[in-house]
PDB file of C-alpha atoms in Angstrom:
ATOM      1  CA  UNK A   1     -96.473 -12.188  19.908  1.00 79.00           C
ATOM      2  CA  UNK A   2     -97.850 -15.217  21.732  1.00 83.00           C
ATOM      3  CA  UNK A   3    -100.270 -18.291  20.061  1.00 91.00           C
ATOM      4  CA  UNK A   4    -101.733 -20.518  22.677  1.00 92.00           C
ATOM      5  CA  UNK A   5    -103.893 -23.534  21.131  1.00 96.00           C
ATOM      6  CA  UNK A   6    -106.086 -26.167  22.933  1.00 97.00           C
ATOM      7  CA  UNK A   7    -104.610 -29.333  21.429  1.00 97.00           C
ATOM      8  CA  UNK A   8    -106.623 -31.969  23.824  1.00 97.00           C
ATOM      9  CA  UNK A   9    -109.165 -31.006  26.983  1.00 96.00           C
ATOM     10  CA  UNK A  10    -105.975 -31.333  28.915  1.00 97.00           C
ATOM     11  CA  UNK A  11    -103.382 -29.866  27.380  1.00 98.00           C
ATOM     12  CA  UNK A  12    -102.646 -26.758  25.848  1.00 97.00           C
ATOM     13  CA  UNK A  13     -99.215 -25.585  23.801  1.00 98.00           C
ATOM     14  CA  UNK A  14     -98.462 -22.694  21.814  1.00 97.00           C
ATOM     15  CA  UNK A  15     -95.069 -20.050  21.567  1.00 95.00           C
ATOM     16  CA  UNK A  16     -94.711 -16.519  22.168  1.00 91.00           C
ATOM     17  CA  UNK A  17     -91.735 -14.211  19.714  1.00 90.00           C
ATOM     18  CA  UNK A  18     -90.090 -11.326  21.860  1.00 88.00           C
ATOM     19  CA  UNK A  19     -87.643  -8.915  21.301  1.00 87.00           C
ATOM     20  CA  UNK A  20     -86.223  -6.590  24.009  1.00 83.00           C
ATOM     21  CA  UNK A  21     -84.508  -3.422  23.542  1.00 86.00           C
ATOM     22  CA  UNK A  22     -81.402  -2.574  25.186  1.00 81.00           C
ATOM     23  CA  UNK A  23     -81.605  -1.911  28.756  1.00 84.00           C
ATOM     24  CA  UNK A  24     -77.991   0.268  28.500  1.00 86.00           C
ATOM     25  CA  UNK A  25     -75.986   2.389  25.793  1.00 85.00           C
ATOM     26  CA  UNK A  26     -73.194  -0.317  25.762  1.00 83.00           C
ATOM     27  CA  UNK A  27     -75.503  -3.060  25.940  1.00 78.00           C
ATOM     28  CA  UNK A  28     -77.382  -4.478  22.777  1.00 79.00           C
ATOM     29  CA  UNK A  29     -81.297  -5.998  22.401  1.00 80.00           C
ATOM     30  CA  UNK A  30     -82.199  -9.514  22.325  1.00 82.00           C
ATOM     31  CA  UNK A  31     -85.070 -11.614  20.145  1.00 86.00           C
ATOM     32  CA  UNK A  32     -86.019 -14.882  21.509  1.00 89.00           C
ATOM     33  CA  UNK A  33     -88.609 -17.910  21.003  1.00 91.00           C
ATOM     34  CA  UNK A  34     -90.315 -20.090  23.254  1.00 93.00           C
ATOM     35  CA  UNK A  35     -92.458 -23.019  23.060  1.00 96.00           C
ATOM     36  CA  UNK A  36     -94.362 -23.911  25.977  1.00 97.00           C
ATOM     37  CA  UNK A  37     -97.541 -25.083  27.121  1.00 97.00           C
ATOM     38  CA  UNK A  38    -100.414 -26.186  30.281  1.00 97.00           C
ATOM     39  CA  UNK A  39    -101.055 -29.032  31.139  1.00 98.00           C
ATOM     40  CA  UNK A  40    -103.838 -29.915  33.474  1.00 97.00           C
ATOM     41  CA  UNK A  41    -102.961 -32.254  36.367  1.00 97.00           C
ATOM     42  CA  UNK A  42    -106.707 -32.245  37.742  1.00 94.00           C
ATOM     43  CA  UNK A  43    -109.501 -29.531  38.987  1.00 92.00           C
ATOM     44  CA  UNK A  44    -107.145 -26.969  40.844  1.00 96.00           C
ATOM     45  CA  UNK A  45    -103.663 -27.969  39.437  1.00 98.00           C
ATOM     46  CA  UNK A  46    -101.750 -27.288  36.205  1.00 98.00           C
ATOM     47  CA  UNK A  47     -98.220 -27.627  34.766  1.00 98.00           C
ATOM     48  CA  UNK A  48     -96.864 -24.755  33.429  1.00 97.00           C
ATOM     49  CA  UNK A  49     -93.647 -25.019  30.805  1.00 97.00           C
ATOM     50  CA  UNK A  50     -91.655 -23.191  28.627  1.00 95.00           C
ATOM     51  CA  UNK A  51     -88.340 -23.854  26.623  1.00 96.00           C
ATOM     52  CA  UNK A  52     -86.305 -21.209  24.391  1.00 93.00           C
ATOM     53  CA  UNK A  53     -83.484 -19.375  23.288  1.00 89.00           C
ATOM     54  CA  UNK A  54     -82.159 -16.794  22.012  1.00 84.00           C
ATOM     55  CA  UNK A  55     -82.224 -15.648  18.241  1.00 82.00           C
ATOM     56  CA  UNK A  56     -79.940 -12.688  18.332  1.00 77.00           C
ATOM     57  CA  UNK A  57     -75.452 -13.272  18.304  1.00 70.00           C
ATOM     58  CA  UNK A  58     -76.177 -17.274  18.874  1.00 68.00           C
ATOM     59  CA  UNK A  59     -72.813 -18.236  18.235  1.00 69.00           C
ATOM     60  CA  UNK A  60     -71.405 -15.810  21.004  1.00 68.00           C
ATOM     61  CA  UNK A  61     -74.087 -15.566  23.951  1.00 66.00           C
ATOM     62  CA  UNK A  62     -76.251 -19.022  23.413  1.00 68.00           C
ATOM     63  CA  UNK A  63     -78.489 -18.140  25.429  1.00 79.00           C
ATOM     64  CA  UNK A  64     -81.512 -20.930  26.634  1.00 85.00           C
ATOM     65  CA  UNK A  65     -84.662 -20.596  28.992  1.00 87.00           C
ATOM     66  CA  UNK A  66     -86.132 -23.235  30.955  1.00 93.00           C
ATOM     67  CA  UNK A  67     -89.610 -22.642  33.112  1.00 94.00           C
ATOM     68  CA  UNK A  68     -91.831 -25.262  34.998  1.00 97.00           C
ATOM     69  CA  UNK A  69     -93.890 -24.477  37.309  1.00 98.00           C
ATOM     70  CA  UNK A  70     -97.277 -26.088  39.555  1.00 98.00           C
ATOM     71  CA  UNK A  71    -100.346 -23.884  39.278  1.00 97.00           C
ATOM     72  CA  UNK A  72    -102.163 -24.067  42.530  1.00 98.00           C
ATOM     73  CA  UNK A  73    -106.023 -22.772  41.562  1.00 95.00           C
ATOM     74  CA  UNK A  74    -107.728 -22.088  45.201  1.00 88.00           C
TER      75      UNK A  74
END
């Protein structure tokens, strides 16, 4: 589930929920949250980020996510 929201002209944040299944017998699913957002850097660029972690056996994996990226529009 995923909530973006414009909170200025330039700059948009919001989180998405997920939860993956296992991918193997032995192996066990995951649920996660991220927060994230855009952030426009002028007419064809934008800032792309997301932070997160895991929700699922915290105290043994500890999982985190970190994304940036640069959105080239052309």
């Amino acid at each position: 589930m995923t909530a973006l929201y414009q909170v200025a002209p330039w700059l948009q944040l919001g989180s998405v929920v997920f939860h993956e299944t296992a991918d193997a017998t032995d192996s066990t699913s995951t649920s996660g949250l991220n927060l994230g957002g855009i952030c426009t850097l002028g007419a064809n660029y934008n800032l792309l980020f997301s932070a997160g972690k895991n929700l699922r056996d915290v105290a043994s994996t500890n999982q985190r996510s970190i994304f940036l990226a640069l959105q080239v529009l052309h």
